[in-house]
GROMACS .gro file of C-alpha atoms in nm:
model
  280
    1UNK     CA    1   0.000   0.000   0.000
    2UNK     CA    2   0.281   0.239   0.080
    3UNK     CA    3   0.449   0.172  -0.254
    4UNK     CA    4   0.126   0.218  -0.450
    5UNK     CA    5   0.048   0.539  -0.263
    6UNK     CA    6   0.401   0.668  -0.326
    7UNK     CA    7   0.365   0.592  -0.698
    8UNK     CA    8   0.020   0.749  -0.711
    9UNK     CA    9   0.153   1.070  -0.557
   10UNK     CA   10   0.457   1.096  -0.783
   11UNK     CA   11   0.370   0.942  -1.119
   12UNK     CA   12   0.293   1.280  -1.274
   13UNK     CA   13   0.633   1.411  -1.171
   14UNK     CA   14   0.796   1.095  -1.307
   15UNK     CA   15   0.627   1.133  -1.646
   16UNK     CA   16   0.725   1.501  -1.657
   17UNK     CA   17   1.089   1.414  -1.588
   18UNK     CA   18   1.086   1.152  -1.863
   19UNK     CA   19   0.942   1.402  -2.111
   20UNK     CA   20   1.197   1.667  -2.012
   21UNK     CA   21   1.476   1.412  -2.045
   22UNK     CA   22   1.354   1.318  -2.392
   23UNK     CA   23   1.348   1.686  -2.492
   24UNK     CA   24   1.700   1.739  -2.353
   25UNK     CA   25   1.842   1.432  -2.530
   26UNK     CA   26   1.927   1.612  -2.860
   27UNK     CA   27   2.101   1.888  -2.662
   28UNK     CA   28   2.309   1.631  -2.478
   29UNK     CA   29   2.401   1.466  -2.809
   30UNK     CA   30   2.515   1.801  -2.952
   31UNK     CA   31   2.717   1.873  -2.636
   32UNK     CA   32   2.882   1.530  -2.659
   33UNK     CA   33   2.966   1.571  -3.027
   34UNK     CA   34   3.136   1.902  -2.950
   35UNK     CA   35   3.414   1.694  -2.789
   36UNK     CA   36   3.436   1.454  -3.084
   37UNK     CA   37   3.701   1.418  -3.351
   38UNK     CA   38   3.505   1.256  -3.637
   39UNK     CA   39   3.665   0.995  -3.852
   40UNK     CA   40   3.557   1.185  -4.165
   41UNK     CA   41   3.371   1.503  -4.256
   42UNK     CA   42   3.057   1.306  -4.338
   43UNK     CA   43   3.066   1.093  -4.022
   44UNK     CA   44   2.861   1.178  -3.714
   45UNK     CA   45   2.959   0.888  -3.489
   46UNK     CA   46   3.166   0.948  -3.176
   47UNK     CA   47   3.516   0.852  -3.290
   48UNK     CA   48   3.766   1.011  -3.051
   49UNK     CA   49   3.750   1.249  -2.753
   50UNK     CA   50   3.924   1.582  -2.806
   51UNK     CA   51   3.925   1.938  -2.674
   52UNK     CA   52   4.056   2.087  -2.998
   53UNK     CA   53   3.707   2.191  -3.107
   54UNK     CA   54   3.671   2.412  -2.799
   55UNK     CA   55   4.027   2.540  -2.821
   56UNK     CA   56   3.979   2.642  -3.185
   57UNK     CA   57   3.608   2.728  -3.227
   58UNK     CA   58   3.692   2.949  -3.526
   59UNK     CA   59   3.889   2.691  -3.720
   60UNK     CA   60   3.650   2.773  -4.005
   61UNK     CA   61   3.657   3.150  -4.051
   62UNK     CA   62   3.342   3.144  -4.262
   63UNK     CA   63   3.148   2.986  -3.976
   64UNK     CA   64   3.258   3.246  -3.723
   65UNK     CA   65   3.170   3.525  -3.966
   66UNK     CA   66   2.824   3.372  -4.004
   67UNK     CA   67   2.782   3.345  -3.627
   68UNK     CA   68   2.886   3.707  -3.577
   69UNK     CA   69   2.645   3.816  -3.850
   70UNK     CA   70   2.360   3.624  -3.689
   71UNK     CA   71   2.436   3.781  -3.351
   72UNK     CA   72   2.438   4.129  -3.505
   73UNK     CA   73   2.109   4.070  -3.685
   74UNK     CA   74   1.955   3.917  -3.375
   75UNK     CA   75   2.065   4.206  -3.153
   76UNK     CA   76   1.930   4.476  -3.385
   77UNK     CA   77   1.605   4.290  -3.455
   78UNK     CA   78   1.556   4.219  -3.084
   79UNK     CA   79   1.614   4.581  -2.986
   80UNK     CA   80   1.371   4.718  -3.243
   81UNK     CA   81   1.108   4.448  -3.187
   82UNK     CA   82   1.126   4.482  -2.808
   83UNK     CA   83   1.076   4.859  -2.815
   84UNK     CA   84   0.792   4.846  -3.068
   85UNK     CA   85   0.628   4.540  -2.910
   86UNK     CA   86   0.640   4.687  -2.558
   87UNK     CA   87   0.479   5.012  -2.672
   88UNK     CA   88   0.212   4.819  -2.861
   89UNK     CA   89   0.143   4.599  -2.558
   90UNK     CA   90   0.096   4.903  -2.333
   91UNK     CA   91  -0.139   5.059  -2.587
   92UNK     CA   92  -0.348   4.743  -2.623
   93UNK     CA   93  -0.376   4.675  -2.249
   94UNK     CA   94  -0.400   5.024  -2.101
   95UNK     CA   95  -0.601   5.217  -2.364
   96UNK     CA   96  -0.934   5.184  -2.539
   97UNK     CA   97  -0.945   5.298  -2.901
   98UNK     CA   98  -1.126   5.221  -3.224
   99UNK     CA   99  -0.993   4.914  -3.402
  100UNK     CA  100  -0.838   4.767  -3.087
  101UNK     CA  101  -0.995   4.422  -3.135
  102UNK     CA  102  -0.890   4.412  -3.502
  103UNK     CA  103  -0.534   4.505  -3.408
  104UNK     CA  104  -0.527   4.218  -3.159
  105UNK     CA  105  -0.613   3.982  -3.445
  106UNK     CA  106  -0.343   4.131  -3.667
  107UNK     CA  107  -0.086   4.079  -3.391
  108UNK     CA  108  -0.142   3.701  -3.407
  109UNK     CA  109  -0.122   3.678  -3.786
  110UNK     CA  110   0.262   3.665  -3.809
  111UNK     CA  111   0.259   3.391  -3.544
  112UNK     CA  112  -0.006   3.187  -3.728
  113UNK     CA  113   0.124   3.245  -4.080
  114UNK     CA  114   0.359   2.973  -4.214
  115UNK     CA  115   0.717   3.094  -4.248
  116UNK     CA  116   0.718   2.995  -4.615
  117UNK     CA  117   0.427   3.231  -4.686
  118UNK     CA  118   0.582   3.515  -4.486
  119UNK     CA  119   0.921   3.469  -4.649
  120UNK     CA  120   0.784   3.475  -5.004
  121UNK     CA  121   0.557   3.771  -4.921
  122UNK     CA  122   0.846   3.976  -4.786
  123UNK     CA  123   1.059   3.881  -5.085
  124UNK     CA  124   0.785   3.999  -5.323
  125UNK     CA  125   0.758   4.323  -5.124
  126UNK     CA  126   1.132   4.392  -5.138
  127UNK     CA  127   1.156   4.305  -5.507
  128UNK     CA  128   0.859   4.524  -5.603
  129UNK     CA  129   1.002   4.811  -5.397
  130UNK     CA  130   1.345   4.770  -5.557
  131UNK     CA  131   1.519   4.700  -5.225
  132UNK     CA  132   1.834   4.486  -5.267
  133UNK     CA  133   1.836   4.176  -5.048
  134UNK     CA  134   2.101   4.163  -4.781
  135UNK     CA  135   2.173   4.239  -4.416
  136UNK     CA  136   1.901   4.500  -4.362
  137UNK     CA  137   1.626   4.310  -4.539
  138UNK     CA  138   1.696   4.021  -4.299
  139UNK     CA  139   1.669   4.260  -4.005
  140UNK     CA  140   1.335   4.398  -4.131
  141UNK     CA  141   1.202   4.046  -4.188
  142UNK     CA  142   1.304   3.935  -3.839
  143UNK     CA  143   1.146   4.240  -3.678
  144UNK     CA  144   0.823   4.156  -3.861
  145UNK     CA  145   0.774   3.821  -3.690
  146UNK     CA  146   0.950   3.898  -3.359
  147UNK     CA  147   0.716   4.189  -3.276
  148UNK     CA  148   0.417   3.958  -3.235
  149UNK     CA  149   0.594   3.739  -2.980
  150UNK     CA  150   0.709   4.045  -2.785
  151UNK     CA  151   0.357   4.191  -2.777
  152UNK     CA  152   0.201   3.865  -2.655
  153UNK     CA  153   0.465   3.816  -2.383
  154UNK     CA  154   0.451   4.172  -2.250
  155UNK     CA  155   0.070   4.174  -2.266
  156UNK     CA  156   0.058   3.867  -2.045
  157UNK     CA  157   0.279   4.044  -1.790
  158UNK     CA  158   0.070   4.361  -1.798
  159UNK     CA  159  -0.257   4.170  -1.766
  160UNK     CA  160  -0.136   4.004  -1.446
  161UNK     CA  161  -0.008   4.325  -1.287
  162UNK     CA  162  -0.202   4.486  -1.004
  163UNK     CA  163  -0.304   4.838  -1.109
  164UNK     CA  164  -0.369   4.931  -0.745
  165UNK     CA  165   0.007   4.960  -0.687
  166UNK     CA  166   0.027   5.240  -0.942
  167UNK     CA  167  -0.284   5.405  -0.802
  168UNK     CA  168  -0.131   5.394  -0.453
  169UNK     CA  169   0.185   5.559  -0.581
  170UNK     CA  170  -0.021   5.834  -0.747
  171UNK     CA  171  -0.215   5.884  -0.422
  172UNK     CA  172   0.119   5.938  -0.247
  173UNK     CA  173   0.184   6.235  -0.481
  174UNK     CA  174   0.413   6.052  -0.723
  175UNK     CA  175   0.413   6.196  -1.073
  176UNK     CA  176   0.329   5.983  -1.377
  177UNK     CA  177   0.695   5.952  -1.467
  178UNK     CA  178   0.794   5.858  -1.110
  179UNK     CA  179   0.516   5.598  -1.097
  180UNK     CA  180   0.629   5.448  -1.426
  181UNK     CA  181   0.997   5.445  -1.331
  182UNK     CA  182   0.961   5.314  -0.976
  183UNK     CA  183   0.650   5.094  -0.996
  184UNK     CA  184   0.541   5.004  -1.349
  185UNK     CA  185   0.878   4.943  -1.515
  186UNK     CA  186   1.023   4.717  -1.240
  187UNK     CA  187   0.706   4.507  -1.246
  188UNK     CA  188   0.696   4.478  -1.626
  189UNK     CA  189   1.072   4.438  -1.671
  190UNK     CA  190   1.078   4.055  -1.627
  191UNK     CA  191   0.823   4.024  -1.909
  192UNK     CA  192   1.023   4.259  -2.130
  193UNK     CA  193   1.345   4.066  -2.067
  194UNK     CA  194   1.169   3.736  -2.140
  195UNK     CA  195   1.026   3.879  -2.462
  196UNK     CA  196   1.370   4.006  -2.567
  197UNK     CA  197   1.534   3.667  -2.504
  198UNK     CA  198   1.258   3.496  -2.700
  199UNK     CA  199   1.293   3.740  -2.989
  200UNK     CA  200   1.671   3.692  -3.003
  201UNK     CA  201   1.633   3.313  -3.002
  202UNK     CA  202   1.380   3.326  -3.285
  203UNK     CA  203   1.597   3.562  -3.488
  204UNK     CA  204   1.919   3.368  -3.437
  205UNK     CA  205   1.749   3.038  -3.521
  206UNK     CA  206   1.546   3.143  -3.826
  207UNK     CA  207   1.629   2.987  -4.161
  208UNK     CA  208   1.326   2.987  -4.393
  209UNK     CA  209   1.242   3.359  -4.388
  210UNK     CA  210   1.611   3.447  -4.387
  211UNK     CA  211   1.681   3.225  -4.687
  212UNK     CA  212   1.422   3.411  -4.895
  213UNK     CA  213   1.548   3.760  -4.807
  214UNK     CA  214   1.922   3.714  -4.749
  215UNK     CA  215   2.060   3.770  -5.097
  216UNK     CA  216   2.430   3.691  -5.068
  217UNK     CA  217   2.437   3.734  -4.689
  218UNK     CA  218   2.505   3.412  -4.499
  219UNK     CA  219   2.382   3.363  -4.143
  220UNK     CA  220   2.470   3.078  -3.910
  221UNK     CA  221   2.164   2.859  -3.990
  222UNK     CA  222   2.229   2.911  -4.362
  223UNK     CA  223   2.594   2.816  -4.314
  224UNK     CA  224   2.494   2.493  -4.136
  225UNK     CA  225   2.249   2.410  -4.414
  226UNK     CA  226   2.514   2.467  -4.680
  227UNK     CA  227   2.783   2.280  -4.487
  228UNK     CA  228   2.558   1.974  -4.450
  229UNK     CA  229   2.618   1.895  -4.816
  230UNK     CA  230   2.994   1.866  -4.774
  231UNK     CA  231   3.025   1.778  -4.403
  232UNK     CA  232   2.939   1.987  -4.100
  233UNK     CA  233   3.251   2.087  -3.901
  234UNK     CA  234   3.247   1.977  -3.534
  235UNK     CA  235   3.285   2.341  -3.428
  236UNK     CA  236   2.915   2.385  -3.512
  237UNK     CA  237   2.837   2.168  -3.210
  238UNK     CA  238   3.060   2.393  -3.000
  239UNK     CA  239   2.863   2.702  -3.104
  240UNK     CA  240   2.533   2.528  -3.034
  241UNK     CA  241   2.645   2.409  -2.691
  242UNK     CA  242   2.786   2.751  -2.602
  243UNK     CA  243   2.460   2.924  -2.700
  244UNK     CA  244   2.260   2.681  -2.487
  245UNK     CA  245   2.489   2.729  -2.185
  246UNK     CA  246   2.471   3.109  -2.218
  247UNK     CA  247   2.091   3.099  -2.236
  248UNK     CA  248   2.080   2.866  -1.935
  249UNK     CA  249   2.304   3.100  -1.735
  250UNK     CA  250   2.089   3.402  -1.821
  251UNK     CA  251   1.773   3.223  -1.710
  252UNK     CA  252   1.946   3.102  -1.393
  253UNK     CA  253   2.074   3.449  -1.302
  254UNK     CA  254   1.731   3.601  -1.365
  255UNK     CA  255   1.561   3.336  -1.152
  256UNK     CA  256   1.816   3.380  -0.872
  257UNK     CA  257   1.768   3.756  -0.868
  258UNK     CA  258   1.391   3.710  -0.856
  259UNK     CA  259   1.420   3.475  -0.557
  260UNK     CA  260   1.647   3.716  -0.372
  261UNK     CA  261   1.406   4.003  -0.436
  262UNK     CA  262   1.112   3.799  -0.304
  263UNK     CA  263   1.307   3.693   0.005
  264UNK     CA  264   1.410   4.051   0.082
  265UNK     CA  265   1.049   4.161   0.037
  266UNK     CA  266   0.921   3.889   0.271
  267UNK     CA  267   1.191   3.972   0.526
  268UNK     CA  268   1.105   4.342   0.516
  269UNK     CA  269   0.730   4.286   0.554
  270UNK     CA  270   0.736   4.169   0.923
  271UNK     CA  271   0.967   4.453   1.015
  272UNK     CA  272   0.732   4.702   0.856
  273UNK     CA  273   0.439   4.543   1.042
  274UNK     CA  274   0.620   4.574   1.373
  275UNK     CA  275   0.694   4.941   1.311
  276UNK     CA  276   0.331   4.998   1.226
  277UNK     CA  277   0.223   4.859   1.565
  278UNK     CA  278   0.444   5.102   1.761
  279UNK     CA  279   0.231   5.402   1.865
  280UNK     CA  280   0.352   5.739   1.754
   0.00000   0.00000   0.00000
């Protein structure tokens, strides 16, 4: 009975761990292959352990140029999409205006539209406008589909925020700018950071839309696709593992800071209650 009760209480957690392990399996394979010296350029079996791939991640200069180009495109697209998406989210949540419901539908269209359709549509737009394909057309295309994800993420954060905190600050004679800087922005900032990280991941990872609008510009996903025909260098696994570790560290640091902030808030609350009980 004890064993059956223990299994009944924990089977959901066990299934969740199995699913998470299955999802993490490709990442572990990529991390393992980053320490591999393949027997040939077209071989993907683990042949020999080596650290040379990590010591010389830029053994292929073309690959490092493609990685740097993808980072630049991702940074610019993330910055523009985060600013535009955050402003749009505030407008949709905090204000009532004509066409608001229709704009909400339009926000979801880039997320629901297949990438093939969006890529060909943007290509037709650039060709008809006489815009040469290259670095900046990729940036514009990435901003187009990243904005929707930023709006949805920031909207979710704004919808769950307590407006009474801002009203209390205004009652205590705080100006609109002071209320935004000290109350609204700190509360919305985790959603904005999450939206920015999501936008950068989508931009860095995109291949289909980029392939239609890149011209002669080669990004990291396009380099991997082209290298697959003649043998992917093992340094690609190094870049993939490094990107995953960096993302994991960013999420861990953000979570740790959030826990410390909650603990400090909970520790300060009893002290404030004790001060409130002392008669003046």
